[in-house]
Coordinates of C-alpha atoms in Angstrom, one line a residue:
Chain A
X1008 CA 64.8 -3.5 53.1
X1009 CA 64.5 -7.0 54.6
X1010 CA 67.6 -8.0 56.8
X1011 CA 70.3 -9.3 54.5
X1012 CA 68.9 -8.2 51.3
X1013 CA 69.6 -5.5 48.8
X1014 CA 66.4 -4.9 47.0
X1015 CA 65.3 -8.4 46.1
X1016 CA 68.9 -10.0 46.2
X1017 CA 71.0 -11.4 48.7
X1018 CA 69.4 -13.5 51.7
X1019 CA 70.8 -16.6 53.5
X1020 CA 70.2 -19.8 51.2
X1021 CA 72.0 -22.3 53.2
X1022 CA 71.4 -25.5 54.7
X1023 CA 69.8 -25.3 58.3
X1024 CA 73.1 -26.6 59.8
X1025 CA 74.9 -23.5 58.7
X1026 CA 72.4 -21.1 60.2
X1027 CA 73.7 -21.0 63.6
X1028 CA 77.5 -20.0 62.5
X1029 CA 75.7 -17.4 60.4
X1030 CA 73.7 -16.1 63.2
X1031 CA 76.9 -16.3 65.5
X1032 CA 78.9 -14.1 62.9
X1033 CA 76.0 -11.4 62.8
X1034 CA 76.1 -11.3 66.4
X1035 CA 79.8 -10.7 66.5
X1036 CA 79.5 -7.9 63.7
X1037 CA 77.2 -6.1 66.2
X1038 CA 79.3 -6.5 69.3
X1039 CA 82.8 -7.4 68.9
X1040 CA 83.4 -5.5 65.4
X1041 CA 81.8 -2.4 67.1
X1042 CA 84.0 -2.7 70.1
X1043 CA 87.1 -0.2 70.7
X1044 CA 89.2 -3.1 71.2
X1045 CA 88.5 -4.6 67.8
X1046 CA 88.5 -1.0 66.1
X1047 CA 91.7 0.1 67.7
X1048 CA 93.4 -3.2 66.8
X1049 CA 92.1 -3.3 63.1
X1050 CA 93.0 0.2 62.6
X1051 CA 96.8 -0.4 63.9
X1052 CA 97.0 -3.5 61.5
X1053 CA 95.7 -1.5 58.7
X1054 CA 98.7 0.9 59.1
X1055 CA 101.6 -1.1 60.6
X1056 CA 101.0 -4.5 58.8
X1057 CA 99.1 -3.9 55.6
X1058 CA 100.6 -0.7 54.7
X1059 CA 97.5 1.8 54.6
X1060 CA 97.0 4.2 53.3
X1061 CA 97.5 3.0 50.0
X1062 CA 99.1 5.6 47.5
X1063 CA 96.7 7.2 44.7
X1064 CA 98.7 7.4 41.5
X1065 CA 98.4 10.0 38.4
X1066 CA 99.2 8.2 35.4
X1067 CA 100.9 11.0 33.8
X1068 CA 102.0 9.2 30.3
X1069 CA 98.7 7.6 29.6
X1070 CA 96.7 10.8 30.6
X1071 CA 98.7 12.7 28.1
X1072 CA 97.8 10.0 25.3
X1073 CA 93.8 9.7 26.3
X1074 CA 92.9 13.4 26.9
X1075 CA 91.7 12.7 30.3
X1076 CA 93.3 12.2 33.8
X1077 CA 93.7 8.6 34.7
X1078 CA 94.3 8.0 38.3
X1079 CA 94.8 4.7 40.0
X1080 CA 93.9 3.7 43.7
X1081 CA 97.0 1.4 44.4
X1082 CA 95.7 -1.5 46.1
X1083 CA 98.5 -3.6 44.5
X1084 CA 100.9 -1.6 47.2
X1085 CA 98.9 -3.4 50.1
X1086 CA 100.9 -6.0 51.8
X1087 CA 100.6 -9.5 49.8
X1088 CA 99.9 -7.3 46.8
X1089 CA 96.0 -7.0 46.7
X1090 CA 93.0 -5.5 48.4
X1091 CA 92.1 -8.9 49.7
X1092 CA 94.3 -8.6 52.9
X1093 CA 91.9 -5.6 54.2
X1094 CA 89.4 -8.1 54.4
X1095 CA 91.4 -11.2 55.5
X1096 CA 93.0 -9.3 58.4
X1097 CA 89.6 -8.2 59.4
X1098 CA 88.1 -11.5 59.5
X1099 CA 91.0 -13.1 61.2
X1100 CA 91.0 -10.7 64.0
X1101 CA 87.3 -11.2 64.3
X1102 CA 87.9 -14.8 64.4
X1103 CA 90.5 -14.6 67.0
X1104 CA 88.0 -12.3 69.2
X1105 CA 85.2 -15.0 68.8
X1106 CA 87.4 -17.5 70.3
X1107 CA 87.9 -19.7 67.2
X1108 CA 91.1 -21.2 66.3
X1109 CA 90.9 -22.0 62.6
X1110 CA 90.3 -19.8 59.3
X1111 CA 88.9 -21.6 56.4
X1112 CA 88.8 -20.1 53.2
X1113 CA 88.3 -20.7 49.3
X1114 CA 90.4 -19.2 46.6
X1115 CA 90.3 -18.7 42.9
X1116 CA 93.3 -16.7 41.6
X1117 CA 94.9 -17.4 44.9
X1118 CA 95.0 -13.9 46.3
X1119 CA 92.5 -14.6 48.8
X1120 CA 94.3 -17.7 49.9
X1121 CA 97.5 -16.0 50.1
X1122 CA 95.9 -13.1 52.1
X1123 CA 94.1 -15.4 54.3
X1124 CA 97.2 -17.5 55.1
X1125 CA 99.0 -14.5 55.8
X1126 CA 96.5 -13.2 58.1
X1127 CA 96.1 -16.6 60.1
X1128 CA 99.9 -16.7 60.2
X1129 CA 100.0 -13.1 62.0
X1130 CA 97.3 -13.7 64.4
X1131 CA 98.5 -17.6 65.1
X1132 CA 95.2 -19.3 63.7
X1133 CA 95.4 -22.7 61.7
X1134 CA 94.3 -22.3 58.2
X1135 CA 93.0 -24.2 55.4
X1136 CA 92.6 -23.3 51.7
X1137 CA 90.3 -24.8 49.3
X1138 CA 91.3 -24.2 45.7
X1139 CA 89.8 -25.7 42.6
X1140 CA 92.4 -28.2 41.0
X1141 CA 92.6 -26.1 37.7
X1142 CA 93.2 -22.8 39.6
X1143 CA 95.9 -24.7 41.5
X1144 CA 97.6 -25.5 38.3
X1145 CA 97.4 -22.0 37.0
X1146 CA 98.3 -20.1 40.2
X1147 CA 101.1 -22.5 41.4
X1148 CA 103.0 -19.5 42.5
X1149 CA 100.5 -18.5 45.0
X1150 CA 99.8 -22.2 46.2
X1151 CA 103.4 -22.1 47.3
X1152 CA 103.1 -18.6 49.0
X1153 CA 100.1 -20.1 51.1
X1154 CA 102.1 -23.0 52.0
X1155 CA 104.9 -20.8 53.3
X1156 CA 102.5 -19.2 55.4
X1157 CA 101.6 -22.4 56.9
X1158 CA 98.3 -22.9 55.3
X1159 CA 97.0 -26.4 54.0
X1160 CA 96.0 -26.1 50.5
X1161 CA 93.2 -28.5 49.5
X1162 CA 92.9 -29.0 45.6
X1163 CA 89.0 -29.4 44.8
X1164 CA 88.6 -32.0 42.1
X1165 CA 84.8 -31.9 41.8
X1166 CA 82.5 -30.1 39.1
X1167 CA 84.5 -27.4 37.0
X1168 CA 87.4 -27.4 39.5
X1169 CA 87.4 -23.6 39.7
X1170 CA 86.5 -21.1 42.3
X1171 CA 82.5 -22.2 42.5
X1172 CA 83.6 -25.6 43.5
X1173 CA 86.2 -24.5 45.9
X1174 CA 83.3 -22.3 47.6
X1175 CA 81.1 -25.5 47.8
X1176 CA 83.7 -27.7 49.2
X1177 CA 84.7 -25.0 51.8
X1178 CA 81.0 -24.7 52.8
X1179 CA 80.9 -28.5 53.3
X1180 CA 83.9 -28.2 55.6
X1181 CA 82.4 -25.3 57.6
X1182 CA 79.3 -27.4 58.2
X1183 CA 81.5 -29.8 59.8
X1184 CA 84.0 -27.6 61.7
X1185 CA 81.7 -24.7 62.4
X1186 CA 82.6 -24.7 66.2
X1187 CA 86.4 -24.3 65.9
X1188 CA 86.3 -22.6 62.5
X1189 CA 85.7 -19.4 60.8
X1190 CA 84.8 -19.2 57.1
X1191 CA 86.8 -16.3 55.9
X1192 CA 84.7 -15.5 52.7
X1193 CA 86.8 -13.8 50.2
X1194 CA 84.4 -11.7 48.5
X1195 CA 81.2 -9.6 49.0
X1196 CA 78.9 -12.4 48.0
X1197 CA 77.5 -15.4 49.6
X1198 CA 74.9 -15.6 52.5
X1199 CA 74.1 -12.8 54.6
X1200 CA 76.0 -11.4 56.5
X1201 CA 79.0 -11.9 54.3
X1202 CA 78.1 -9.4 51.6
X1203 CA 78.0 -6.7 54.6
X1204 CA 81.2 -7.9 56.4
X1205 CA 83.2 -8.0 53.4
X1206 CA 81.9 -4.5 52.2
X1207 CA 82.6 -3.2 55.5
X1208 CA 86.2 -4.3 55.7
X1209 CA 86.8 -3.2 52.1
X1210 CA 85.0 0.3 52.2
X1211 CA 88.4 1.5 53.4
X1212 CA 89.5 1.6 49.8
X1213 CA 86.8 4.1 48.7
X1214 CA 87.1 6.0 52.0
X1215 CA 90.8 6.7 51.5
X1216 CA 90.6 7.2 47.9
X1217 CA 87.8 9.9 48.1
X1218 CA 89.9 11.8 50.8
X1219 CA 93.1 11.3 48.8
X1220 CA 91.3 12.6 45.7
X1221 CA 89.6 15.7 47.1
X1222 CA 93.0 16.5 48.9
X1223 CA 94.8 16.3 45.6
X1224 CA 92.0 17.9 43.3
X1225 CA 89.7 19.9 45.8
X1226 CA 86.9 17.8 43.9
X1227 CA 85.3 14.5 43.5
X1228 CA 86.4 12.3 40.3
X1229 CA 84.2 12.2 37.3
X1230 CA 84.3 8.5 37.0
X1231 CA 85.2 5.6 39.6
X1232 CA 85.8 2.2 37.8
X1233 CA 86.6 -1.2 39.3
X1234 CA 86.5 -4.8 38.0
X1235 CA 83.6 -7.2 39.3
X1236 CA 84.2 -11.0 39.9
X1237 CA 82.5 -11.6 43.4
X1238 CA 82.5 -7.9 43.5
X1239 CA 84.7 -7.1 46.7
X1240 CA 87.3 -4.6 45.5
X1241 CA 84.5 -2.8 43.5
X1242 CA 82.1 -2.8 46.3
X1243 CA 84.8 -1.2 48.8
X1244 CA 85.7 1.3 46.1
X1245 CA 82.2 2.3 45.4
X1246 CA 80.6 2.4 48.8
X1247 CA 81.6 5.9 49.9
X1248 CA 81.0 7.2 46.3
X1249 CA 77.5 5.8 45.7
X1250 CA 75.7 8.9 47.5
X1251 CA 77.8 11.4 45.4
X1252 CA 75.4 11.7 42.5
X1253 CA 78.1 13.6 40.4
X1254 CA 80.3 10.6 40.1
X1255 CA 79.7 8.2 37.4
X1256 CA 80.5 4.6 38.7
X1257 CA 81.4 1.7 36.6
X1258 CA 81.8 -1.8 37.3
X1259 CA 83.5 -4.2 34.8
X1260 CA 82.8 -7.7 34.2
X1261 CA 84.8 -10.2 32.4
X1262 CA 83.6 -11.2 28.9
X1263 CA 85.9 -14.1 28.3
X1264 CA 87.4 -14.5 24.9
X1265 CA 84.2 -12.4 23.5
X1266 CA 83.6 -14.8 20.8
X1267 CA 79.8 -15.7 20.5
X1268 CA 78.5 -18.4 22.7
X1269 CA 81.9 -18.5 24.8
X1270 CA 81.8 -18.8 28.4
X1271 CA 82.3 -15.5 30.2
X1272 CA 82.2 -14.1 33.7
X1273 CA 79.6 -11.5 33.6
X1274 CA 76.6 -12.6 35.3
X1275 CA 75.2 -8.9 35.9
X1276 CA 75.2 -8.1 32.1
X1277 CA 74.8 -11.5 31.0
X1278 CA 73.0 -13.8 33.5
X1279 CA 69.7 -14.4 34.9
X1280 CA 68.4 -14.2 38.6
X1281 CA 68.8 -17.6 40.8
X1282 CA 70.2 -18.9 44.1
X1283 CA 73.6 -20.2 44.6
X1284 CA 76.1 -20.2 47.4
X1285 CA 73.5 -18.8 49.9
X1286 CA 72.5 -15.6 48.0
X1287 CA 69.5 -14.7 45.4
X1288 CA 71.7 -13.1 42.7
X1289 CA 72.5 -13.0 39.0
X1290 CA 74.0 -16.4 37.9
X1291 CA 75.4 -17.8 34.7
X1292 CA 72.9 -20.9 34.5
X1293 CA 70.9 -22.9 32.2
X1294 CA 67.2 -22.5 31.8
X1295 CA 66.8 -25.4 34.2
X1296 CA 68.8 -23.8 36.9
X1297 CA 72.2 -25.6 36.5
X1298 CA 75.2 -23.4 37.0
X1299 CA 77.5 -23.1 33.9
X1300 CA 80.9 -22.9 33.7
X1301 CA 82.5 -19.5 33.7
X1302 CA 85.8 -18.2 31.9
X1303 CA 87.9 -15.5 32.1
X1304 CA 91.8 -15.1 31.4
X1305 CA 91.8 -13.8 34.9
X1306 CA 91.1 -16.5 37.6
X1307 CA 90.2 -14.1 40.0
X1308 CA 87.1 -12.8 38.0
X1309 CA 86.1 -16.4 36.9
X1310 CA 83.0 -16.8 38.9
X1311 CA 79.4 -17.6 37.7
X1312 CA 77.8 -15.3 40.4
X1313 CA 78.3 -11.7 41.9
X1314 CA 77.7 -10.0 45.1
X1315 CA 73.9 -9.1 45.5
X1316 CA 74.6 -5.5 46.2
X1317 CA 76.1 -5.0 42.7
X1318 CA 73.1 -6.6 41.2
X1319 CA 71.1 -4.0 43.3
X1320 CA 73.2 -1.1 42.2
X1321 CA 72.8 -2.1 38.8
X1322 CA 69.1 -2.5 38.9
X1323 CA 68.7 0.6 40.6
X1324 CA 70.6 2.3 38.0
X1325 CA 73.4 3.7 40.3
X1326 CA 76.0 1.9 38.8
X1327 CA 76.7 1.0 35.0
X1328 CA 78.3 -2.5 34.5
X1329 CA 80.3 -2.9 31.4
X1330 CA 82.1 -6.0 29.7
X1331 CA 85.8 -6.3 28.9
X1332 CA 87.0 -9.3 27.2
X1333 CA 90.3 -11.2 27.7
X1334 CA 92.1 -9.6 24.8
X1335 CA 91.2 -6.0 25.8
X1336 CA 92.3 -6.9 29.5
X1337 CA 95.8 -8.3 28.3
X1338 CA 96.2 -5.1 26.0
X1339 CA 95.6 -3.0 29.3
X1340 CA 97.8 -5.4 31.1
X1341 CA 100.8 -4.5 28.7
X1342 CA 99.9 -0.9 28.2
X1343 CA 100.1 -0.2 32.0
X1344 CA 103.4 -1.9 32.1
X1345 CA 104.8 -0.1 29.2
X1346 CA 103.6 3.4 29.8
X1347 CA 103.5 3.6 33.6
X1348 CA 105.9 1.0 35.0
X1349 CA 103.1 -0.6 36.9
X1350 CA 102.3 -4.3 36.4
X1351 CA 98.5 -4.6 37.1
X1352 CA 96.7 -7.9 38.0
X1353 CA 94.6 -9.3 35.2
X1354 CA 91.5 -8.7 37.2
X1355 CA 92.4 -4.8 37.5
X1356 CA 93.6 -4.7 34.0
X1357 CA 89.8 -5.3 33.0
X1358 CA 89.0 -1.9 34.7
X1359 CA 92.0 -0.2 33.2
X1360 CA 90.9 -1.6 29.8
X1361 CA 87.3 0.1 30.3
X1362 CA 89.3 3.6 30.7
X1363 CA 91.5 2.8 27.5
X1364 CA 88.4 1.4 25.4
X1365 CA 86.3 4.4 26.2
X1366 CA 88.7 7.2 25.6
X1367 CA 86.5 8.6 22.9
X1368 CA 83.5 8.9 24.7
X1369 CA 85.0 10.2 28.0
X1370 CA 85.1 13.8 28.1
X1371 CA 88.5 15.5 27.7
X1372 CA 89.9 16.8 31.0
X1373 CA 87.8 14.2 33.1
X1374 CA 89.2 12.6 36.1
X1375 CA 88.9 8.9 35.8
X1376 CA 89.8 7.0 39.2
X1377 CA 90.3 3.2 38.6
X1378 CA 90.8 0.9 41.3
X1379 CA 94.0 -1.0 40.7
X1380 CA 92.9 -4.0 42.9
X1381 CA 96.2 -6.1 42.9
X1382 CA 99.6 -6.4 41.2
X1383 CA 100.2 -8.6 38.4
X1384 CA 103.3 -10.7 39.2
X1385 CA 101.1 -13.5 39.9
X1386 CA 99.6 -13.6 36.3
X1387 CA 102.9 -14.0 34.2
X1388 CA 102.5 -17.7 33.5
X1389 CA 98.9 -16.6 32.3
X1390 CA 100.2 -13.9 30.2
X1391 CA 102.9 -15.9 28.7
X1392 CA 100.6 -18.8 27.9
X1393 CA 98.1 -16.2 26.5
X1394 CA 100.8 -14.7 24.1
X1395 CA 102.1 -17.7 23.0
X1396 CA 98.5 -18.6 21.8
X1397 CA 97.3 -15.5 20.5
X1398 CA 100.5 -13.5 19.6
X1399 CA 102.1 -10.6 21.3
Chain B
X208 CA 46.0 -28.8 54.6
X209 CA 45.0 -32.5 55.1
X210 CA 47.2 -35.0 56.9
X211 CA 50.1 -35.6 54.7
X212 CA 50.7 -39.1 53.2
X213 CA 53.9 -38.8 54.2
X214 CA 52.9 -38.8 57.9
X215 CA 50.3 -41.5 57.0
X216 CA 52.8 -43.8 55.6
X217 CA 55.4 -43.3 58.3
X218 CA 52.7 -43.7 61.1
X219 CA 51.4 -47.0 59.0
X220 CA 54.7 -48.4 59.4
X221 CA 55.4 -47.6 63.0
X222 CA 51.9 -49.0 63.8
X223 CA 53.2 -52.5 62.4
X224 CA 56.1 -52.1 64.9
X225 CA 59.0 -51.2 62.5
X226 CA 60.9 -48.0 61.8
X227 CA 59.6 -46.6 58.2
X228 CA 62.0 -46.9 55.4
X229 CA 62.8 -43.9 53.1
X230 CA 65.5 -44.9 50.4
X231 CA 66.8 -42.2 48.2
X232 CA 68.1 -42.1 44.6
X233 CA 69.0 -39.4 42.4
X234 CA 66.4 -38.9 39.5
X235 CA 67.6 -40.8 36.6
X236 CA 70.2 -43.0 38.4
X237 CA 71.8 -45.2 37.6
X238 CA 70.5 -44.6 34.1
X239 CA 67.4 -43.1 32.4
X240 CA 66.0 -46.6 31.5
X241 CA 66.4 -48.3 34.8
X242 CA 65.4 -45.6 37.0
X243 CA 61.5 -46.0 37.2
X244 CA 62.0 -49.8 37.3
X245 CA 64.3 -49.4 40.4
X246 CA 61.8 -46.9 42.3
X247 CA 59.0 -49.6 41.7
X248 CA 61.3 -52.2 43.0
X249 CA 61.9 -50.0 46.1
X250 CA 58.4 -49.7 46.7
X251 CA 57.5 -53.2 46.3
X252 CA 60.4 -54.2 48.8
X253 CA 59.5 -52.3 51.7
X254 CA 60.0 -48.8 51.1
X255 CA 57.3 -46.4 52.9
X256 CA 58.4 -43.0 51.4
X257 CA 60.7 -42.8 48.3
X258 CA 63.0 -39.9 48.1
X259 CA 63.8 -38.6 44.5
X260 CA 66.8 -36.4 44.1
X261 CA 66.7 -33.6 42.0
X262 CA 70.2 -33.2 40.5
X263 CA 71.9 -29.7 40.9
X264 CA 75.3 -28.8 39.7
X265 CA 76.4 -27.3 43.0
X266 CA 75.0 -29.6 45.9
X267 CA 76.8 -28.1 48.9
X268 CA 74.9 -30.3 51.5
X269 CA 75.8 -33.6 49.6
X270 CA 78.9 -35.7 50.4
X271 CA 81.0 -37.2 47.4
X272 CA 78.8 -40.5 46.6
X273 CA 75.4 -38.5 46.2
X274 CA 77.0 -35.5 44.4
X275 CA 78.9 -37.8 41.6
X276 CA 75.5 -39.7 41.4
X277 CA 73.6 -36.6 40.8
X278 CA 76.3 -35.2 38.4
X279 CA 76.1 -38.5 36.5
X280 CA 72.3 -38.1 36.1
X281 CA 72.7 -34.5 35.0
X282 CA 75.1 -35.8 32.4
X283 CA 72.5 -38.2 31.3
X284 CA 70.1 -35.5 30.7
X285 CA 67.8 -35.5 33.7
X286 CA 65.9 -32.5 34.6
X287 CA 62.8 -31.6 36.9
X288 CA 60.6 -32.2 33.8
X289 CA 61.8 -35.5 33.2
X290 CA 61.5 -36.5 36.9
X291 CA 58.0 -35.1 37.1
X292 CA 56.6 -36.6 33.8
X293 CA 58.2 -39.9 34.6
X294 CA 56.6 -39.9 38.1
X295 CA 53.1 -39.0 36.6
X296 CA 53.4 -42.0 34.3
X297 CA 54.1 -44.6 37.1
X298 CA 52.6 -43.0 40.2
X299 CA 49.8 -45.5 40.1
X300 CA 52.4 -48.5 40.4
X301 CA 54.1 -46.8 43.7
X302 CA 52.2 -47.3 47.0
X303 CA 54.9 -45.5 49.1
X304 CA 54.8 -41.8 49.7
X305 CA 56.9 -39.8 47.3
X306 CA 59.2 -36.8 48.1
X307 CA 61.7 -34.8 46.0
X308 CA 64.9 -33.6 47.4
X309 CA 67.3 -31.0 45.9
X310 CA 68.3 -27.4 45.8
X311 CA 66.3 -24.2 45.2
X312 CA 67.7 -22.9 42.1
X313 CA 66.4 -25.6 39.7
X314 CA 62.9 -25.2 41.4
X315 CA 63.0 -21.4 41.2
X316 CA 63.8 -21.6 37.5
X317 CA 60.9 -24.1 36.8
X318 CA 58.9 -21.6 38.5
X319 CA 57.4 -22.2 42.0
X320 CA 53.7 -21.9 41.3
X321 CA 54.1 -24.3 38.0
X322 CA 56.4 -26.7 39.9
X323 CA 53.9 -27.0 42.8
X324 CA 50.9 -27.5 40.5
X325 CA 52.8 -30.0 38.3
X326 CA 54.2 -32.1 41.2
X327 CA 50.9 -32.2 42.7
X328 CA 49.6 -33.9 39.4
X329 CA 52.5 -36.2 39.3
X330 CA 51.7 -37.4 43.0
X331 CA 54.4 -35.6 44.9
X332 CA 53.7 -35.5 48.6
X333 CA 56.8 -33.5 50.0
X334 CA 59.7 -31.5 49.1
X335 CA 63.1 -31.1 50.5
X336 CA 65.2 -28.0 49.6
X337 CA 68.4 -28.4 51.4
X338 CA 69.6 -24.7 50.9
X339 CA 66.4 -23.2 52.3
X340 CA 66.3 -22.5 55.9
X341 CA 63.0 -21.6 57.6
X342 CA 63.3 -17.8 57.1
X343 CA 63.8 -18.2 53.3
X344 CA 60.9 -20.8 52.8
X345 CA 57.9 -19.0 54.3
X346 CA 56.4 -18.0 50.9
X347 CA 57.3 -21.3 49.2
X348 CA 55.8 -23.3 51.9
X349 CA 52.3 -21.4 51.5
X350 CA 52.3 -22.2 47.7
X351 CA 53.2 -25.8 48.4
X352 CA 50.6 -26.2 50.8
X353 CA 47.8 -25.2 48.4
X354 CA 48.7 -28.1 46.5
X355 CA 49.0 -30.5 49.3
X356 CA 52.8 -30.7 49.2
X357 CA 54.6 -30.8 52.6
X358 CA 57.8 -28.8 52.9
X359 CA 59.8 -31.1 55.0
X360 CA 62.3 -29.4 57.3
X361 CA 66.0 -30.4 58.0
X362 CA 67.1 -29.8 61.3
X363 CA 70.3 -31.1 63.2
X364 CA 72.7 -31.3 66.0
X365 CA 73.3 -27.7 66.3
X366 CA 69.7 -26.7 65.7
X367 CA 68.6 -24.9 69.0
X368 CA 65.3 -25.5 70.8
X369 CA 64.3 -22.1 69.6
X370 CA 64.8 -22.7 66.0
X371 CA 63.3 -26.3 66.2
X372 CA 60.3 -24.7 67.8
X373 CA 60.2 -22.2 64.6
X374 CA 59.9 -25.0 62.4
X375 CA 57.7 -27.2 64.5
X376 CA 55.0 -24.7 64.6
X377 CA 53.7 -25.4 61.1
X378 CA 55.7 -28.3 59.7
X379 CA 54.0 -31.1 58.1
X380 CA 54.9 -34.5 56.5
X381 CA 57.8 -35.2 58.8
X382 CA 60.8 -33.6 60.1
X383 CA 64.2 -34.9 58.8
X384 CA 66.9 -34.9 61.4
X385 CA 70.5 -34.9 60.0
X386 CA 72.5 -37.2 62.1
X387 CA 75.9 -35.3 61.7
X388 CA 77.5 -32.1 61.3
X389 CA 78.4 -32.7 57.8
X390 CA 77.4 -33.9 54.5
X391 CA 75.6 -36.8 53.3
X392 CA 77.3 -40.1 53.1
X393 CA 77.4 -43.3 55.1
X394 CA 79.3 -43.3 58.4
X395 CA 80.1 -46.3 60.6
X396 CA 79.1 -44.5 63.8
X397 CA 76.8 -41.8 64.7
X398 CA 77.5 -38.9 67.1
X399 CA 76.9 -39.5 70.6
X400 CA 74.5 -36.3 71.0
X401 CA 72.2 -37.6 68.3
X402 CA 70.3 -39.2 71.0
X403 CA 69.8 -36.0 72.6
X404 CA 68.9 -34.0 69.5
X405 CA 66.3 -36.7 68.6
X406 CA 64.5 -36.5 72.0
X407 CA 64.2 -32.6 71.5
X408 CA 62.8 -33.3 68.0
X409 CA 60.4 -35.9 69.2
X410 CA 59.2 -33.4 72.2
X411 CA 58.7 -30.6 69.7
X412 CA 57.3 -31.8 66.7
X413 CA 53.9 -33.6 66.4
X414 CA 54.8 -35.2 63.2
X415 CA 57.1 -38.2 62.8
X416 CA 60.9 -37.8 63.1
X417 CA 63.1 -39.2 60.5
X418 CA 67.1 -39.8 60.8
X419 CA 69.3 -39.5 57.9
X420 CA 73.0 -38.7 56.7
X421 CA 75.2 -41.4 57.7
X422 CA 72.9 -44.4 58.0
X423 CA 74.7 -47.6 56.6
X424 CA 73.2 -50.6 58.7
X425 CA 69.7 -51.1 60.6
X426 CA 71.9 -51.7 63.9
X427 CA 72.8 -48.0 63.9
X428 CA 69.4 -47.5 65.1
X429 CA 69.5 -49.9 68.0
X430 CA 70.5 -47.5 70.5
X431 CA 68.0 -45.0 69.4
X432 CA 65.1 -47.3 70.0
X433 CA 61.8 -45.4 70.2
X434 CA 63.1 -42.0 68.9
X435 CA 63.3 -42.6 65.1
X436 CA 60.1 -42.9 63.1
X437 CA 61.6 -43.1 59.8
X438 CA 65.2 -44.0 58.4
X439 CA 66.7 -42.4 55.4
X440 CA 69.5 -43.8 53.3
X441 CA 71.0 -42.6 50.2
X442 CA 74.8 -43.1 49.9
X443 CA 74.7 -46.8 51.1
X444 CA 72.1 -47.5 48.4
X445 CA 73.9 -45.5 45.6
X446 CA 76.9 -47.7 46.4
X447 CA 75.0 -50.7 46.2
X448 CA 73.2 -49.9 42.9
X449 CA 76.4 -48.9 41.6
X450 CA 77.8 -52.4 42.3
X451 CA 75.1 -53.8 39.9
X452 CA 73.3 -55.1 42.8
X453 CA 69.3 -55.0 43.1
X454 CA 67.5 -52.7 45.2
X455 CA 65.7 -55.7 46.6
X456 CA 68.7 -57.1 47.9
X457 CA 69.3 -53.6 49.5
X458 CA 65.8 -53.4 51.2
X459 CA 66.4 -56.8 52.7
X460 CA 68.9 -55.9 55.0
X461 CA 66.6 -53.1 56.3
X462 CA 63.3 -54.9 56.5

C-alpha cells in the first residue's frame, strides 16, 4: 500500500506549510517511539497513571435476558474516564521527547480535551484546546475540567461551531506555532501519520481485551463491537482482532435522530468519498463537495468524516458497520445503568445498543465483547435535556 | 505544455518595471450580480492575474476575512459550475490571466477530468489547491497540464531547499510564496526571514515568484526589491469591497 494510505483512503492533504511538522512527526515515530526510553516510560505511565489494564466485565443480568454473553472492555475505568487518555499520554510523551513545549488539541465531547489537558499537566507542557462553541455549551463540565488542569480553552465560533470547525481552527494554529507545538490529534483520522499514530497508541485496548478474554474463556469472542465517530476507540479495539477470521467485528456509527433526511454522523454507511482534514475518506457532503453538518446526541460521535482505515476495513468486507440512532443509544444508556450499575458514555451507548437491538439475530450462547469507550457522567445534561424533550 | 499565460502576464508587467498585481476575490463575492463586474473592473485597473476563490465550507488555510467572504458566497449559492460558466461568458472582456484557488474536495466532486476540460474552455490558466502538497498532486497536475492549466505550487518560510526543488522541477505558471507561517489575512509587517525564503525561491524556480498572505500596502514590498515578481492580495481587497468601495480605488494604491 502507498505510504500513509489504507487502500485508496488516507494521504496527506494539507497545506504545504504543514508538511514539515508532519514529516517531523513521521520521523519521531520511527525513532523516538521505537526507543527503549519512550517504550519504558509509556508502559510505566499506562500502568501507574492511566490505571491499565482496564477491567473486562461480564454483564450477568443483561446476558441472562439477552441469551448471549455480553462483555464490556472497561475503558471508562481509565484515568479521566475514557480511552482518550491512552492516546494523549503517548502523544504528550512524544512531544516532550521531541523537545516541544506545547500541546494543541481539538475536542468535540470534551473527553479528548480533558485527556490532553491532563497529559499536558502531567508532563509539564503548555496546553491549548480548540472546541466548537456549541460543544463548549453542551459540555461545560468538561470545559471546567480542562481549565482546572491548566489548559486554555478556545471556543470556535466559525462554521457549524462543532468538532470539524475546532479541527480547522487547531490546524490553523498549528501552521503558525509548529516549531514549539505538537498537534495532539484526538482520533485515528486526519493526515498521515495521525491515523497510524493514534491506532498505535490505542491498540493497547484490543491487545489487552484479547488476552483477558482468552484467559477468562479459553477462546476468542464471537463478536467485537465498538462505536465509530472519528474511530479511535474502535480501531484500537479492532486492530488485534482483524487477523482473527472467526471474530465478527462491528463498528457502530451514529444515525442521529433517525428521521428521514435528518443529519447523522454515519459517513461510512451514508457518506461519499472525499477529502477533508488531510485525508481521503468517506464524508457527509453535498454533491458539490461542501461538508454537511453532522448530528448525534453524542457530541463525541458528531463528526462528518471518519478515520481512513475504517473505510478500508469496510470496503474490504472485514468489518461490518451498522447505524444506531439517538433514541436507541439513550435506551442502551438507561438499560446499562439500571441492569448493570454502569453509566456508559453516550458514544459507547451506541455500541451497547447494537448488541441490544440485534439480540434476535445473535446466536444464543455467543460471546459479544463491546468496547465501553468512556463513562457517561459527562453526558448527564444531554440525557436530561433529551428526556425532557422526548420523554423518559 | 506551452508557456503559461500566467508566466507571460507577470513577465510583461515586470518588463515594464513593475511588480505584477494579483488580486483575489472569492467567486460570487460580494454578491452574484456584482461579482463579474468587479472582476472586469480589476482587469481594467491594472490586474495582471486575477485569482478567483472557489468557496469551500472548511477552508483551513484561510484567515477570518477570506473565510467569512467564502462562506457568504456559499450562502449566495455559488458553486464551481457557476464560477466556470460565468467566466466563460465574460472571459473575452478580461485581459489578465485567470487563476482559480480553493480546496481539493469541491474539485474532486466535480471530477478532475471534467473540471480540467470545462476550466480550459472557460479560459482558466491556473489552479491553486491549498490542501494539496506536492506528493498528492502528481496525477492531477498531469491532467491539468493536458488542458494547459498550471498547478501553481504554494511554498513558504518552512519549506526546505529539498522540497522547494521538488516543486521547482516541473512547476509552471508561477510559484506562490506564502509570506507567513499562518493563514491568509493582511498584516502590518512581514517576517524578517521572508527575504531569505524569496531568495531561495528565485534561485530554484525558473518561473516568476509571487508573494502573498499578509500584503496590505505596496510599501511592504520595498525591502524585497527584485525578489517579488508578483504580489497577491486578498483580505485587504475583501475588506475594501466590504466597505462598499470600488475595486478601481483599491488598485490605485498598488499601481
